[in-house]
mmCIF file of C-alpha atoms and ligand atoms in Angstrom:
data_model
loop_
_atom_site.group_PDB
_atom_site.id
_atom_site.type_symbol
_atom_site.label_atom_id
_atom_site.label_comp_id
_atom_site.label_asym_id
_atom_site.label_seq_id
_atom_site.Cartn_x
_atom_site.Cartn_y
_atom_site.Cartn_z
ATOM 1 C CA MET A 1 -1.643 -2.557 2.427
ATOM 2 C CA LYS A 2 1.014 -0.106 2.866
ATOM 3 C CA ASP A 3 2.383 2.046 0.380
ATOM 4 C CA THR A 4 5.079 5.166 -0.868
ATOM 5 C CA CYS A 5 4.290 8.846 -0.573
ATOM 6 C CA PRO A 6 3.988 10.236 -4.273
ATOM 7 C CA SER A 7 5.505 13.653 -3.349
ATOM 8 C CA CYS A 8 8.293 12.803 -0.399
ATOM 9 C CA LEU A 9 8.254 9.600 -1.125
ATOM 10 C CA ALA A 10 8.491 8.698 2.522
ATOM 11 C CA ARG A 11 7.725 4.707 2.534
ATOM 12 C CA ASP A 12 5.853 2.093 4.825
ATOM 13 C CA ILE A 13 3.126 4.642 5.303
ATOM 14 C CA ALA A 14 -0.340 2.325 6.455
ATOM 15 C CA PRO A 15 -4.056 3.221 4.943
ATOM 16 C CA ALA A 16 -5.644 5.648 7.042
ATOM 17 C CA GLU A 17 -9.327 4.331 5.744
ATOM 18 C CA SER A 18 -9.700 0.789 3.320
ATOM 19 C CA ARG A 19 -13.004 0.556 1.886
ATOM 20 C CA THR A 20 -14.504 -2.787 0.182
ATOM 21 C CA ARG A 21 -16.116 -2.257 -3.568
ATOM 22 C CA GLY A 22 -17.424 -5.072 -5.412
ATOM 23 C CA ASP A 23 -13.805 -6.913 -6.161
ATOM 24 C CA ARG A 24 -12.105 -3.401 -5.529
ATOM 25 C CA THR A 25 -10.782 -2.140 -2.704
ATOM 26 C CA VAL A 26 -9.843 1.778 -2.410
ATOM 27 C CA ASP A 27 -7.190 2.612 0.694
ATOM 28 C CA GLY A 28 -6.980 6.454 1.674
ATOM 29 C CA TYR A 29 -3.372 7.405 2.869
ATOM 30 C CA GLN A 30 -1.919 10.716 4.505
ATOM 31 C CA CYS A 31 1.940 11.433 4.709
ATOM 32 C CA PRO A 32 2.823 11.755 8.475
ATOM 33 C CA ASN A 33 5.754 13.884 6.442
ATOM 34 C CA CYS A 34 4.322 16.440 4.397
ATOM 35 C CA ARG A 35 0.638 15.554 4.517
ATOM 36 C CA ARG A 36 -0.109 14.731 1.394
ATOM 37 C CA THR A 37 -2.927 12.554 0.897
ATOM 38 C CA TRP A 38 -4.489 9.839 -1.974
ATOM 39 C CA THR A 39 -6.104 7.274 -2.198
ATOM 40 C CA VAL A 40 -4.571 3.586 -4.124
ATOM 41 C CA THR A 41 -7.461 1.520 -6.307
ATOM 42 C CA ARG A 42 -6.632 -2.341 -5.802
ATOM 43 C CA ASP A 43 -8.471 -5.524 -7.692
ATOM 44 C CA LEU A 44 -8.924 -8.050 -5.290
ATOM 45 C CA THR A 45 -7.892 -10.732 -7.860
ATOM 46 C CA ALA A 46 -4.187 -8.784 -8.165
ATOM 47 C CA TYR A 47 -4.134 -9.034 -4.559
ATOM 48 C CA SER A 48 -2.037 -12.715 -4.138
ATOM 49 C CA GLU A 49 0.233 -11.381 -6.474
ATOM 50 C CA LEU A 50 1.290 -8.910 -4.184
ATOM 51 C CA HIS A 51 1.148 -10.302 -1.499
ATOM 52 C CA ALA A 52 3.590 -13.090 -2.280
ATOM 53 C CA ARG A 53 6.001 -10.281 -3.765
ATOM 54 C CA ARG A 54 5.815 -8.471 -0.049
ATOM 55 C CA ALA A 55 6.620 -11.790 1.683
ATOM 56 C CA HIS A 56 9.661 -12.285 -0.584
ATOM 57 C CA ASN A 57 10.981 -9.074 0.553
ATOM 58 C CA ARG A 58 9.989 -9.574 4.123
ATOM 59 C CA THR A 59 11.995 -12.835 3.867
ATOM 60 C CA ARG A 60 14.696 -11.107 2.213
ATOM 61 C CA LYS A 61 14.983 -8.799 5.166
ATOM 62 C CA ALA A 62 15.016 -11.072 7.455
ATOM 63 C CA ALA A 63 18.483 -13.004 6.093
ATOM 64 C CA ALA A 64 20.146 -9.968 5.646
HETATM 65 ZN ZN1 ZN B 1 5.025 12.303 2.051
#
């Protein structure tokens, strides 16, 4: 799942690595602009809601 850089706010950065720990995923990122690294932990139980929101955004972009 893509994320936004917390340092320079570059968007749509793909995770360099993803790991699953039980019912959670840990995505590791490195910003191509400022080289900032960070990780995001997500509960898989919340994933379906996030996925629906992203699909909605994609639809709006396609319509515009
Ligand atoms: Zn950055």
